[in-house]
Structure formats: structure tokens, C-alpha cells
mmCIF file of C-alpha atoms in Angstrom:
data_model
loop_
_atom_site.group_PDB
_atom_site.id
_atom_site.type_symbol
_atom_site.label_atom_id
_atom_site.label_comp_id
_atom_site.label_asym_id
_atom_site.label_seq_id
_atom_site.Cartn_x
_atom_site.Cartn_y
_atom_site.Cartn_z
ATOM 1 C CA MET M 592 34.427 13.990 47.124
ATOM 2 C CA PRO M 593 33.532 13.567 44.823
ATOM 3 C CA PRO M 594 33.735 13.963 42.013
ATOM 4 C CA THR M 595 29.657 12.281 40.244
ATOM 5 C CA THR M 596 28.771 15.143 38.212
ATOM 6 C CA ALA M 597 32.086 16.684 37.451
ATOM 7 C CA VAL M 598 31.021 19.550 39.690
ATOM 8 C CA SER M 599 29.546 17.462 42.484
ATOM 9 C CA ALA M 600 30.835 16.286 45.797
ATOM 10 C CA SER M 601 34.396 15.025 45.816
ATOM 11 C CA SER M 602 35.186 15.743 42.210
ATOM 12 C CA SER M 603 38.492 17.359 41.311
ATOM 13 C CA PHE M 604 37.526 20.867 40.293
ATOM 14 C CA THR M 605 39.083 23.817 42.126
ATOM 15 C CA LEU M 606 39.030 27.585 41.801
ATOM 16 C CA PHE M 607 42.276 29.496 42.109
ATOM 17 C CA ARG M 608 43.245 33.048 42.977
ATOM 18 C CA VAL M 609 45.062 35.124 40.395
ATOM 19 C CA PRO M 610 48.531 36.069 41.781
ATOM 20 C CA SER M 611 49.311 39.791 41.773
ATOM 21 C CA SER M 612 52.141 39.189 39.293
ATOM 22 C CA TRP M 613 49.510 38.209 36.722
ATOM 23 C CA SER M 614 47.516 41.388 37.098
ATOM 24 C CA THR M 615 48.436 42.624 33.630
ATOM 25 C CA LYS M 616 47.389 39.362 32.010
ATOM 26 C CA LEU M 617 44.295 38.210 33.851
ATOM 27 C CA LYS M 618 41.173 40.116 34.753
ATOM 28 C CA PRO M 619 40.728 40.378 38.545
ATOM 29 C CA THR M 620 36.937 39.975 38.232
ATOM 30 C CA THR M 621 37.204 36.680 36.392
ATOM 31 C CA THR M 622 37.347 33.308 38.072
ATOM 32 C CA TYR M 623 39.655 30.776 36.493
ATOM 33 C CA ILE M 624 39.555 27.040 36.978
ATOM 34 C CA GLN M 625 42.156 24.657 38.290
ATOM 35 C CA ILE M 626 41.094 21.123 37.350
ATOM 36 C CA PRO M 627 42.487 19.470 39.390
ATOM 37 C CA ASN M 628 45.578 20.655 41.351
ATOM 38 C CA ARG M 629 47.852 20.737 38.301
ATOM 39 C CA PHE M 630 45.489 21.553 35.502
ATOM 40 C CA PHE M 631 48.179 23.549 33.727
ATOM 41 C CA PRO M 632 51.537 22.180 32.570
ATOM 42 C CA LYS M 633 54.084 22.456 35.347
ATOM 43 C CA HIS M 634 56.334 25.455 34.977
ATOM 44 C CA PRO M 635 58.945 26.795 37.443
ATOM 45 C CA THR M 636 57.425 30.289 37.423
ATOM 46 C CA PHE M 637 53.831 29.137 37.794
ATOM 47 C CA LYS M 638 52.194 28.677 41.161
ATOM 48 C CA MET M 639 48.545 28.489 42.220
ATOM 49 C CA THR M 640 46.742 29.227 45.436
ATOM 50 C CA THR M 641 43.701 27.014 45.939
ATOM 51 C CA THR M 642 41.314 29.488 47.439
ATOM 52 C CA THR M 643 37.787 30.442 46.526
ATOM 53 C CA ILE M 644 37.014 33.719 44.762
ATOM 54 C CA ARG M 645 33.850 35.120 43.244
ATOM 55 C CA ALA M 646 32.637 32.816 40.497
ATOM 56 C CA ALA M 647 32.313 34.210 36.992
ATOM 57 C CA VAL M 648 32.669 30.775 35.415
ATOM 58 C CA SER M 649 29.375 28.961 35.037
ATOM 59 C CA ILE M 650 28.316 25.475 34.062
ATOM 60 C CA GLU M 651 25.563 25.138 31.489
ATOM 61 C CA LYS M 652 22.211 24.303 33.042
ATOM 62 C CA GLU M 653 21.206 20.694 32.659
ATOM 63 C CA THR M 654 18.223 19.457 30.686
ATOM 64 C CA PRO M 655 16.190 16.640 32.290
ATOM 65 C CA GLU M 656 15.940 13.512 30.170
ATOM 66 C CA THR M 657 13.423 10.682 30.353
ATOM 67 C CA GLU M 658 15.778 7.903 29.230
ATOM 68 C CA ARG M 659 19.435 6.996 29.686
ATOM 69 C CA PRO M 660 21.336 7.450 26.402
ATOM 70 C CA PRO M 661 23.803 4.749 25.307
ATOM 71 C CA THR M 662 26.573 7.350 25.690
ATOM 72 C CA PHE M 663 26.996 10.943 26.832
ATOM 73 C CA LEU M 664 29.943 11.479 24.493
ATOM 74 C CA ARG M 665 29.607 13.951 21.680
ATOM 75 C CA GLU M 666 29.045 12.362 18.311
ATOM 76 C CA SER M 667 32.535 13.368 17.167
ATOM 77 C CA ASP M 668 34.112 11.606 20.161
ATOM 78 C CA ASP M 669 31.981 8.533 19.637
ATOM 79 C CA LYS M 670 32.984 8.264 15.961
ATOM 80 C CA GLU M 671 36.655 8.772 16.743
ATOM 81 C CA SER M 672 36.755 6.197 19.518
ATOM 82 C CA SER M 673 37.599 3.353 17.157
ATOM 83 C CA SER M 674 40.550 5.165 15.586
ATOM 84 C CA SER M 675 41.846 7.575 18.250
ATOM 85 C CA SER M 676 43.443 6.193 21.385
ATOM 86 C CA ALA M 677 42.624 9.368 23.336
ATOM 87 C CA SER M 678 38.966 9.295 22.371
ATOM 88 C CA SER M 679 38.948 5.570 23.029
ATOM 89 C CA VAL M 680 39.996 6.273 26.612
ATOM 90 C CA ARG M 681 37.058 8.659 26.915
ATOM 91 C CA ALA M 682 34.649 6.016 25.683
ATOM 92 C CA ARG M 683 36.102 3.207 27.790
ATOM 93 C CA PHE M 684 36.220 5.352 30.917
ATOM 94 C CA GLU M 685 32.577 6.318 30.442
ATOM 95 C CA LYS M 686 31.659 2.654 30.050
ATOM 96 C CA MET M 687 33.643 1.781 33.166
ATOM 97 C CA ILE M 688 31.952 4.359 35.399
ATOM 98 C CA ARG M 689 28.490 3.481 34.109
ATOM 99 C CA ASP M 690 29.139 -0.223 34.698
ATOM 100 C CA ALA M 691 30.438 0.595 38.189
ATOM 101 C CA GLN M 692 27.336 2.655 38.923
ATOM 102 C CA ASP M 693 25.125 -0.256 37.896
ATOM 103 C CA SER M 694 27.033 -2.851 39.924
ATOM 104 C CA VAL M 695 27.284 -0.721 43.083
ATOM 105 C CA CYS M 696 23.601 0.244 42.963
ATOM 106 C CA GLN M 697 22.593 -3.397 42.453
ATOM 107 C CA ALA M 698 24.727 -4.470 45.431
ATOM 108 C CA ILE M 699 23.295 -1.700 47.629
ATOM 109 C CA GLU M 700 19.700 -2.556 46.753
ATOM 110 C CA LYS M 701 20.270 -6.268 47.284
ATOM 111 C CA THR M 702 21.873 -5.702 50.686
ATOM 112 C CA ASP M 703 19.289 -3.127 51.744
ATOM 113 C CA GLY M 704 16.468 -5.524 50.955
ATOM 114 C CA GLY M 705 13.828 -2.877 50.359
ATOM 115 C CA GLY M 706 15.157 0.488 49.290
ATOM 116 C CA LYS M 707 15.275 1.453 45.620
ATOM 117 C CA PHE M 708 17.329 4.116 43.894
ATOM 118 C CA LYS M 709 15.600 7.147 42.401
ATOM 119 C CA GLU M 710 17.248 8.003 39.100
ATOM 120 C CA ASP M 711 17.596 11.381 37.398
ATOM 121 C CA VAL M 712 19.124 11.609 33.915
ATOM 122 C CA TRP M 713 20.251 14.944 32.540
ATOM 123 C CA SER M 714 22.147 16.374 29.572
ATOM 124 C CA ARG M 715 23.822 19.673 28.754
ATOM 125 C CA PRO M 716 23.341 21.719 25.557
ATOM 126 C CA GLY M 717 27.086 21.794 24.859
ATOM 127 C CA GLY M 718 27.492 18.057 25.207
ATOM 128 C CA GLY M 719 27.685 15.573 28.007
ATOM 129 C CA GLY M 720 25.317 14.771 30.835
ATOM 130 C CA GLY M 721 24.925 12.488 33.783
ATOM 131 C CA ILE M 722 22.940 10.012 35.818
ATOM 132 C CA SER M 723 22.230 10.708 39.489
ATOM 133 C CA ARG M 724 20.922 7.855 41.631
ATOM 134 C CA VAL M 725 19.879 8.220 45.269
ATOM 135 C CA LEU M 726 18.426 5.681 47.685
ATOM 136 C CA GLN M 727 16.969 7.454 50.686
ATOM 137 C CA ASP M 728 15.676 6.133 54.029
ATOM 138 C CA GLY M 729 16.061 2.477 53.136
ATOM 139 C CA ALA M 730 16.191 -0.448 55.552
ATOM 140 C CA ILE M 731 20.013 -0.310 55.875
ATOM 141 C CA TRP M 732 21.065 2.963 54.297
ATOM 142 C CA GLU M 733 19.889 6.341 55.484
ATOM 143 C CA LYS M 734 21.152 7.809 52.218
ATOM 144 C CA ALA M 735 23.135 6.326 49.358
ATOM 145 C CA GLY M 736 24.105 8.349 46.293
ATOM 146 C CA VAL M 737 25.921 7.095 43.197
ATOM 147 C CA ASN M 738 26.420 9.666 40.424
ATOM 148 C CA VAL M 739 28.148 9.592 37.042
ATOM 149 C CA SER M 740 28.785 12.443 34.649
ATOM 150 C CA VAL M 741 30.450 13.365 31.385
ATOM 151 C CA VAL M 742 31.101 17.094 31.041
ATOM 152 C CA TYR M 743 32.549 19.289 28.307
ATOM 153 C CA GLY M 744 33.771 22.812 29.098
ATOM 154 C CA VAL M 745 36.184 25.574 28.137
ATOM 155 C CA MET M 746 39.200 27.003 29.923
ATOM 156 C CA PRO M 747 39.935 30.754 29.530
ATOM 157 C CA PRO M 748 42.857 31.368 27.121
ATOM 158 C CA GLU M 749 44.382 34.048 29.362
ATOM 159 C CA ALA M 750 44.821 31.495 32.108
ATOM 160 C CA TYR M 751 46.449 29.027 29.745
ATOM 161 C CA ARG M 752 48.910 31.623 28.422
ATOM 162 C CA ALA M 753 49.844 32.680 31.943
ATOM 163 C CA ALA M 754 50.251 29.108 33.051
ATOM 164 C CA LYS M 755 52.494 28.295 30.103
ATOM 165 C CA ALA M 756 54.443 31.550 30.506
ATOM 166 C CA ALA M 757 53.703 31.903 26.815
ATOM 167 C CA ALA M 758 54.920 34.779 24.724
ATOM 168 C CA SER M 759 52.500 37.698 24.627
ATOM 169 C CA ASP M 760 52.184 37.441 20.829
ATOM 170 C CA GLU M 761 50.696 33.946 21.096
ATOM 171 C CA LYS M 762 46.933 34.175 20.833
ATOM 172 C CA PRO M 763 45.394 30.802 21.594
ATOM 173 C CA GLY M 764 41.645 30.548 21.718
ATOM 174 C CA PRO M 765 39.652 29.040 24.553
ATOM 175 C CA ILE M 766 40.959 25.602 25.571
ATOM 176 C CA PRO M 767 38.281 22.889 25.578
ATOM 177 C CA PHE M 768 38.308 20.255 28.302
ATOM 178 C CA PHE M 769 36.588 16.941 28.912
ATOM 179 C CA ALA M 770 35.850 15.422 32.335
ATOM 180 C CA ALA M 771 34.123 12.189 33.302
ATOM 181 C CA GLY M 772 33.671 10.653 36.715
ATOM 182 C CA ILE M 773 31.754 8.575 39.199
ATOM 183 C CA SER M 774 31.185 9.727 42.777
ATOM 184 C CA SER M 775 29.384 8.025 45.623
ATOM 185 C CA VAL M 776 28.729 8.452 49.340
ATOM 186 C CA LEU M 777 26.906 5.722 51.299
ATOM 187 C CA HIS M 778 25.568 6.531 54.795
ATOM 188 C CA PRO M 779 24.169 3.522 56.723
ATOM 189 C CA LYS M 780 21.679 3.896 59.576
ATOM 190 C CA ASN M 781 23.407 1.613 62.084
ATOM 191 C CA PRO M 782 26.195 3.507 63.916
ATOM 192 C CA PHE M 783 28.375 0.381 63.824
ATOM 193 C CA ALA M 784 28.191 0.264 60.016
ATOM 194 C CA PRO M 785 30.654 2.684 58.337
ATOM 195 C CA THR M 786 30.060 5.372 55.743
ATOM 196 C CA LEU M 787 31.895 4.883 52.444
ATOM 197 C CA HIS M 788 32.963 7.407 49.837
ATOM 198 C CA PHE M 789 34.509 6.677 46.452
ATOM 199 C CA ASN M 790 35.247 8.788 43.404
ATOM 200 C CA TYR M 791 37.099 8.076 40.150
ATOM 201 C CA ARG M 792 37.588 10.581 37.349
ATOM 202 C CA TYR M 793 39.359 11.222 34.074
ATOM 203 C CA PHE M 794 40.237 14.635 32.629
ATOM 204 C CA GLU M 795 41.594 15.929 29.308
ATOM 205 C CA THR M 796 42.333 19.214 27.667
ATOM 206 C CA ASP M 797 41.470 18.989 24.006
ATOM 207 C CA ALA M 798 43.073 21.993 22.335
ATOM 208 C CA PRO M 799 42.034 22.857 18.771
ATOM 209 C CA LYS M 800 44.588 22.145 16.061
ATOM 210 C CA ASP M 801 45.082 25.871 15.434
ATOM 211 C CA THR M 802 45.847 26.606 19.100
ATOM 212 C CA PRO M 803 49.617 27.134 19.503
ATOM 213 C CA GLY M 804 51.314 25.830 22.611
ATOM 214 C CA ALA M 805 48.304 23.896 23.880
ATOM 215 C CA PRO M 806 48.723 20.145 23.411
ATOM 216 C CA ARG M 807 46.177 17.641 24.666
ATOM 217 C CA GLN M 808 46.872 16.652 28.252
ATOM 218 C CA TRP M 809 45.188 14.094 30.498
ATOM 219 C CA TRP M 810 45.198 12.647 33.998
ATOM 220 C CA PHE M 811 43.317 10.370 36.367
ATOM 221 C CA GLY M 812 42.197 10.947 39.936
ATOM 222 C CA GLY M 813 40.096 9.353 42.629
ATOM 223 C CA GLY M 814 40.038 7.134 45.651
ATOM 224 C CA THR M 815 37.965 5.152 48.144
ATOM 225 C CA ASP M 816 37.851 5.878 51.878
ATOM 226 C CA LEU M 817 36.090 4.538 54.972
ATOM 227 C CA THR M 818 34.438 6.660 57.667
ATOM 228 C CA PRO M 819 33.145 4.640 60.641
ATOM 229 C CA ALA M 820 31.804 5.958 63.925
ATOM 230 C CA TYR M 821 33.269 2.978 65.811
ATOM 231 C CA ILE M 822 36.423 0.986 65.124
ATOM 232 C CA PHE M 823 36.324 -2.736 64.428
ATOM 233 C CA GLU M 824 39.916 -3.465 63.538
ATOM 234 C CA GLU M 825 39.062 -6.531 61.457
ATOM 235 C CA ASP M 826 36.738 -4.365 59.334
ATOM 236 C CA VAL M 827 39.329 -1.640 58.791
ATOM 237 C CA LYS M 828 42.016 -4.211 57.990
ATOM 238 C CA HIS M 829 39.728 -5.927 55.492
ATOM 239 C CA PHE M 830 38.982 -2.618 53.801
ATOM 240 C CA HIS M 831 42.624 -1.535 53.586
ATOM 241 C CA SER M 832 43.768 -5.006 52.501
ATOM 242 C CA THR M 833 41.311 -4.930 49.610
ATOM 243 C CA GLN M 834 42.583 -1.501 48.572
ATOM 244 C CA LYS M 835 46.185 -2.662 48.818
ATOM 245 C CA SER M 836 45.463 -5.725 46.675
ATOM 246 C CA ALA M 837 44.031 -3.494 43.953
ATOM 247 C CA CYS M 838 47.142 -1.285 44.084
ATOM 248 C CA ASP M 839 49.660 -4.119 44.196
ATOM 249 C CA LYS M 840 48.463 -5.490 40.861
ATOM 250 C CA PHE M 841 49.974 -2.380 39.258
ATOM 251 C CA ASP M 842 52.703 -0.914 41.488
ATOM 252 C CA PRO M 843 53.709 -1.873 45.062
ATOM 253 C CA THR M 844 54.395 1.780 45.840
ATOM 254 C CA PHE M 845 50.802 2.816 45.097
ATOM 255 C CA TYR M 846 49.166 1.725 48.351
ATOM 256 C CA PRO M 847 51.538 3.425 50.839
ATOM 257 C CA ARG M 848 51.714 6.515 48.657
ATOM 258 C CA PHE M 849 47.962 6.855 48.089
ATOM 259 C CA LYS M 850 47.084 5.843 51.658
ATOM 260 C CA LYS M 851 49.155 8.747 53.013
ATOM 261 C CA TRP M 852 47.691 11.054 50.362
ATOM 262 C CA CYS M 853 44.218 10.056 51.581
ATOM 263 C CA ASP M 854 45.101 10.748 55.224
ATOM 264 C CA ASP M 855 46.448 14.160 54.241
ATOM 265 C CA TYR M 856 43.562 15.134 51.950
ATOM 266 C CA PHE M 857 40.623 14.278 54.226
ATOM 267 C CA TYR M 858 41.964 16.502 56.994
ATOM 268 C CA ILE M 859 39.635 18.910 58.795
ATOM 269 C CA LYS M 860 42.091 21.695 59.554
ATOM 270 C CA HIS M 861 39.924 23.609 62.011
ATOM 271 C CA ARG M 862 39.417 20.396 64.037
ATOM 272 C CA GLY M 863 42.912 18.974 63.703
ATOM 273 C CA GLU M 864 41.555 15.572 62.740
ATOM 274 C CA ARG M 865 40.815 13.395 59.718
ATOM 275 C CA ARG M 866 37.296 12.771 58.483
ATOM 276 C CA GLY M 867 37.686 9.007 58.837
ATOM 277 C CA LEU M 868 40.119 6.103 58.724
ATOM 278 C CA GLY M 869 41.404 6.644 55.211
ATOM 279 C CA GLY M 870 41.891 4.421 52.219
ATOM 280 C CA LEU M 871 43.203 5.616 48.855
ATOM 281 C CA PHE M 872 43.365 9.045 47.264
ATOM 282 C CA PHE M 873 45.281 10.243 44.202
ATOM 283 C CA ASP M 874 45.059 13.152 41.814
ATOM 284 C CA ASP M 875 46.835 14.566 38.760
ATOM 285 C CA LEU M 876 48.090 11.084 37.887
ATOM 286 C CA ASN M 877 49.624 11.116 34.393
ATOM 287 C CA ASP M 878 53.236 10.030 34.886
ATOM 288 C CA TYR M 879 52.462 6.397 34.031
ATOM 289 C CA ASP M 880 51.205 4.675 30.909
ATOM 290 C CA GLN M 881 47.675 5.830 30.111
ATOM 291 C CA GLU M 882 46.390 2.315 29.504
ATOM 292 C CA MET M 883 47.822 1.168 32.822
ATOM 293 C CA LEU M 884 46.141 4.005 34.707
ATOM 294 C CA LEU M 885 42.818 3.286 33.002
ATOM 295 C CA SER M 886 43.112 -0.325 34.136
ATOM 296 C CA PHE M 887 44.137 0.799 37.618
ATOM 297 C CA ALA M 888 41.140 3.116 37.981
ATOM 298 C CA THR M 889 38.902 0.301 36.771
ATOM 299 C CA GLU M 890 40.393 -2.131 39.297
ATOM 300 C CA CYS M 891 39.886 0.386 42.115
ATOM 301 C CA ALA M 892 36.266 1.001 41.145
ATOM 302 C CA ASN M 893 35.638 -2.743 40.948
ATOM 303 C CA SER M 894 37.129 -3.219 44.436
ATOM 304 C CA VAL M 895 34.448 -1.082 46.116
ATOM 305 C CA ILE M 896 31.886 -3.867 46.546
ATOM 306 C CA PRO M 897 34.247 -6.542 47.962
ATOM 307 C CA ALA M 898 35.877 -3.949 50.239
ATOM 308 C CA TYR M 899 32.630 -2.598 51.678
ATOM 309 C CA ILE M 900 29.623 -4.902 51.420
ATOM 310 C CA PRO M 901 31.057 -7.672 53.679
ATOM 311 C CA ILE M 902 31.512 -5.067 56.431
ATOM 312 C CA ILE M 903 27.918 -3.894 56.059
ATOM 313 C CA GLU M 904 26.600 -7.462 56.117
ATOM 314 C CA LYS M 905 28.492 -8.009 59.376
ATOM 315 C CA ARG M 906 27.402 -4.789 61.145
ATOM 316 C CA LYS M 907 23.997 -3.788 59.773
ATOM 317 C CA ASP M 908 21.980 -5.592 62.471
ATOM 318 C CA THR M 909 24.253 -4.919 65.469
ATOM 319 C CA PRO M 910 22.176 -3.671 68.437
ATOM 320 C CA PHE M 911 22.908 -0.056 69.421
ATOM 321 C CA THR M 912 21.841 2.514 71.989
ATOM 322 C CA ASP M 913 20.845 6.180 71.779
ATOM 323 C CA GLN M 914 24.380 7.026 72.901
ATOM 324 C CA HIS M 915 25.851 5.141 69.958
ATOM 325 C CA LYS M 916 23.494 6.923 67.580
ATOM 326 C CA ALA M 917 24.335 10.332 69.044
ATOM 327 C CA TRP M 918 28.061 9.698 68.488
ATOM 328 C CA GLN M 919 27.403 8.661 64.894
ATOM 329 C CA GLN M 920 25.509 11.929 64.381
ATOM 330 C CA LEU M 921 28.437 13.924 65.794
ATOM 331 C CA ARG M 922 30.813 12.214 63.362
ATOM 332 C CA ARG M 923 28.360 12.947 60.573
ATOM 333 C CA GLY M 924 28.683 16.588 61.578
ATOM 334 C CA ARG M 925 32.407 16.325 60.922
ATOM 335 C CA TYR M 926 31.602 14.815 57.513
ATOM 336 C CA VAL M 927 29.412 17.802 56.684
ATOM 337 C CA GLU M 928 32.090 20.248 57.836
ATOM 338 C CA PHE M 929 34.740 18.716 55.592
ATOM 339 C CA ASN M 930 32.511 18.538 52.528
ATOM 340 C CA LEU M 931 31.176 22.086 52.790
ATOM 341 C CA VAL M 932 34.411 23.779 53.860
ATOM 342 C CA TYR M 933 37.259 21.845 52.211
ATOM 343 C CA ASP M 934 36.041 19.495 49.506
ATOM 344 C CA ARG M 935 37.101 20.971 46.173
ATOM 345 C CA GLY M 936 34.260 19.496 44.148
ATOM 346 C CA THR M 937 31.547 20.691 46.503
ATOM 347 C CA THR M 938 32.831 24.256 46.774
ATOM 348 C CA PHE M 939 33.333 24.507 43.001
ATOM 349 C CA GLY M 940 29.853 23.199 42.299
ATOM 350 C CA LEU M 941 28.181 25.585 44.740
ATOM 351 C CA LYS M 942 29.949 28.604 43.247
ATOM 352 C CA THR M 943 29.472 27.795 39.563
ATOM 353 C CA GLY M 944 25.816 26.882 39.324
ATOM 354 C CA GLY M 945 26.157 23.108 39.111
ATOM 355 C CA ARG M 946 23.267 20.731 39.730
ATOM 356 C CA ILE M 947 22.604 21.334 43.429
ATOM 357 C CA GLU M 948 20.963 17.973 44.175
ATOM 358 C CA SER M 949 24.004 16.146 42.796
ATOM 359 C CA ILE M 950 26.440 18.466 44.557
ATOM 360 C CA LEU M 951 24.917 17.891 47.996
ATOM 361 C CA VAL M 952 24.106 14.206 47.606
ATOM 362 C CA SER M 953 27.129 13.435 49.786
ATOM 363 C CA LEU M 954 25.514 14.950 52.870
ATOM 364 C CA PRO M 955 23.677 12.671 55.329
ATOM 365 C CA LEU M 956 19.988 13.090 56.106
ATOM 366 C CA THR M 957 20.825 13.857 59.735
ATOM 367 C CA ALA M 958 23.842 15.171 61.659
ATOM 368 C CA ARG M 959 24.550 16.680 65.074
ATOM 369 C CA TRP M 960 26.689 19.396 66.656
ATOM 370 C CA GLU M 961 27.101 19.538 70.417
ATOM 371 C CA TYR M 962 28.896 22.364 72.134
ATOM 372 C CA ASP M 963 32.368 21.373 73.372
ATOM 373 C CA HIS M 964 31.795 17.631 73.163
ATOM 374 C CA ASN M 965 34.768 15.517 74.272
ATOM 375 C CA PRO M 966 34.553 11.724 74.568
ATOM 376 C CA LYS M 967 35.898 10.128 77.713
ATOM 377 C CA GLU M 968 39.519 9.023 77.333
ATOM 378 C CA GLY M 969 39.753 5.289 76.756
ATOM 379 C CA SER M 970 36.141 4.975 75.544
ATOM 380 C CA GLU M 971 35.256 3.470 72.164
ATOM 381 C CA GLU M 972 34.347 6.943 70.941
ATOM 382 C CA TRP M 973 37.724 8.277 72.092
ATOM 383 C CA LYS M 974 39.508 5.458 70.233
ATOM 384 C CA LEU M 975 37.850 6.514 66.981
ATOM 385 C CA LEU M 976 38.718 10.172 67.538
ATOM 386 C CA ASP M 977 42.320 9.264 68.404
ATOM 387 C CA ALA M 978 42.639 7.309 65.140
ATOM 388 C CA CYS M 979 41.288 10.315 63.231
ATOM 389 C CA ILE M 980 43.831 12.588 64.901
ATOM 390 C CA ASN M 981 46.733 10.123 64.637
ATOM 391 C CA PRO M 982 46.433 8.081 61.401
ATOM 392 C CA LYS M 983 47.413 4.441 61.795
ATOM 393 C CA GLU M 984 48.915 1.806 59.549
ATOM 394 C CA TRP M 985 46.165 -0.801 59.486
ATOM 395 C CA ILE M 986 47.972 -3.519 57.563
#
């Protein structure tokens, strides 16, 4: 989840294992980065295994800042934004995620009626930075985190040459990359009010002009998904209908495609069940017009409030029992399991020295694990579990 600092929960960074066939090209003690699933140009002889190995890649330590800057872009990017379409996308995506952070935080505070977000601003020596906002133990939300980041980094040249199946006499230097994203997880107190996660990100390689065989590449990723402890079909239908409306403005195939992708991604393999009731998820998206995908990501981010807040308004004051709360805590345990075991952004951040408070902001304040707990068949708890095991078409 994302996404977010680019190394925080639910972002799109992944480590990959070096195949044995690359042993003469890549150092076995070095960790290379896959960002995201298809960071490198597709090539018939190139395959990756998304598994975690010892981290030798590190992220520069952040520097706390007292004020939010107007932009986290490097000065060169900022100057180029008026003349370069690629840099312009960087600037407009940063503006979009910062606007989305503001609007979501304002909506959360207004609905909560008492809680306020704590804000931390940070920068990195090599460029970029982020804003982490967390509302904790409010009237409605147990924990709500909304993070944005802009990060600059470098990809090892050996990995790029191997990925491109480049000739051994080509000697490209390190390949710079740029990543920006927003990531949020919202955990309400009331067990009848659902948790929400959303994450939207943009990524580019930005190869130097003297780097042979390394053109600039880009893609978008993200999604929004709902994780309730109890099913209210009208709530789930409202959520999915809002997501579908956002998709249908651009391509009628998006919703069914990204809904299935979401069901498949948020799968807890060791439990044989999904984390929640799905929504949208997409990654490595670059086979459409760049301007269209920027608009699509913006539309998705702007759909978060109308998709979610009406559900919270309806359920936040519903009376509940200790049994209801205990079931919510068990489902929160599943949330923790997915994020710490499978989420690519979380595992990358933990292994590369990212900002730990931002990385773990997705975790709830409280969760529960009971030994061999099985809800009674036909109960409301069982209905939720059944929907997590057998994904449904809600609309």
C-alpha cells in the first residue's frame, strides 16, 4: 500500500533476486530494485523473481523541515516544467497529490469533528521530500494517515544492462529515477465503519544524455480499496459504483480489469483469503496516452472522498458490542499480516532504511490474533470471510 513516501506502505517498490544466469554480470551481494513490477523494458530473455534479499540499496536519510515548500521538485525540474512535457507531468502530478492530501485531510477532520492531523515535513539531500500527516485516536478514526512524497534515486547500471540484454561493451552509468506518490490508510473506530486504503504514484527513469540504450520511461500505478469488518451491501455497491464511474470516463474496460487486479493483489496467500472487498488496483500502466493516464489518476484520487465519506457518515455512530469489536480486531490482524508480509512498499521500506514512521503508518493502533478462530457458518462474520475468500461482483 502504499505507496506515501515512495518507500512507505503500499507504494510500488520491490526488490528482486538476481537469477543464476546473471551471475557473471551482477554482484550476488548487491540488492537491485524493481520499481514496480516491470521497471525494466520488457525483453523475452528477462525475467524477475519478486522476493526479498539482503538490502545493499539505501535511501538517503531525511532532513526534518519546519515549513512545507511550494514544491519538492529539483530546481532543474521546476524550470523545465514549462517547456518539457515530461517534467510538466512531474510538476502536475506533484500538485495533484498535494491537493488530494489537503482535500482528504480536510474531509477527515470535518467528519471526525475533533481530531487534527499531526504533520511532519521532510526533505532529502539529493532532492525531493515529503509530507506525512497522521490523525490518531480521534472521535471517529482510530488512526488516519495521508502521506505524499517526491523521491529521486539511482538504479545500478549493471541491472539496467542485464535487463536490456545490452552488449557487454556498452557502459551506461547509473540510471536516475524519479518517483512521486500519495498513500493513505484510514482506520475508523466503529467496527461497522470500513477501513480505506488508497495510493497513486508516478514513476520515471531519467537517463543522462550520454547513457546509451537507456531512454526515459514512465508509468502510473495505484488504486483504492475497501476493507470492512461487516458487509453492508449498499455501502459496498456505492463504493464500487463510484470507482466504476471514475474508470468509465476513460475506458469501459478499466473497472473490470482493475477490480480483478485488486482482488488478486490484496490476497493473503497463507490464509487463502483477500484482505477486504476490493476496489481498483493497477501498476506499470504506460500503454496509453500519458496525458490520459495523468487525468485518470487524478480522477481516481478525486473519487476517494465521494466513495468513502458517505459510508462513514452512515456507519460511524452505529451501536456495537464487544463481539463486534473483537471481530474488527481480528480483521485488523489480517490487515497487518498482508502489509508486513506481502505489501511491496512496506517490505522495501523496511529493508532500505526508509522513514519508519511513514512506512508503518498503515498499521492500526490495535489488532488481535486468536488461536484457530472460525466464525459460525451463516453469521455476519462468516459472510464477510466468505466474501474475502470468494470475491464477488458488487455491481
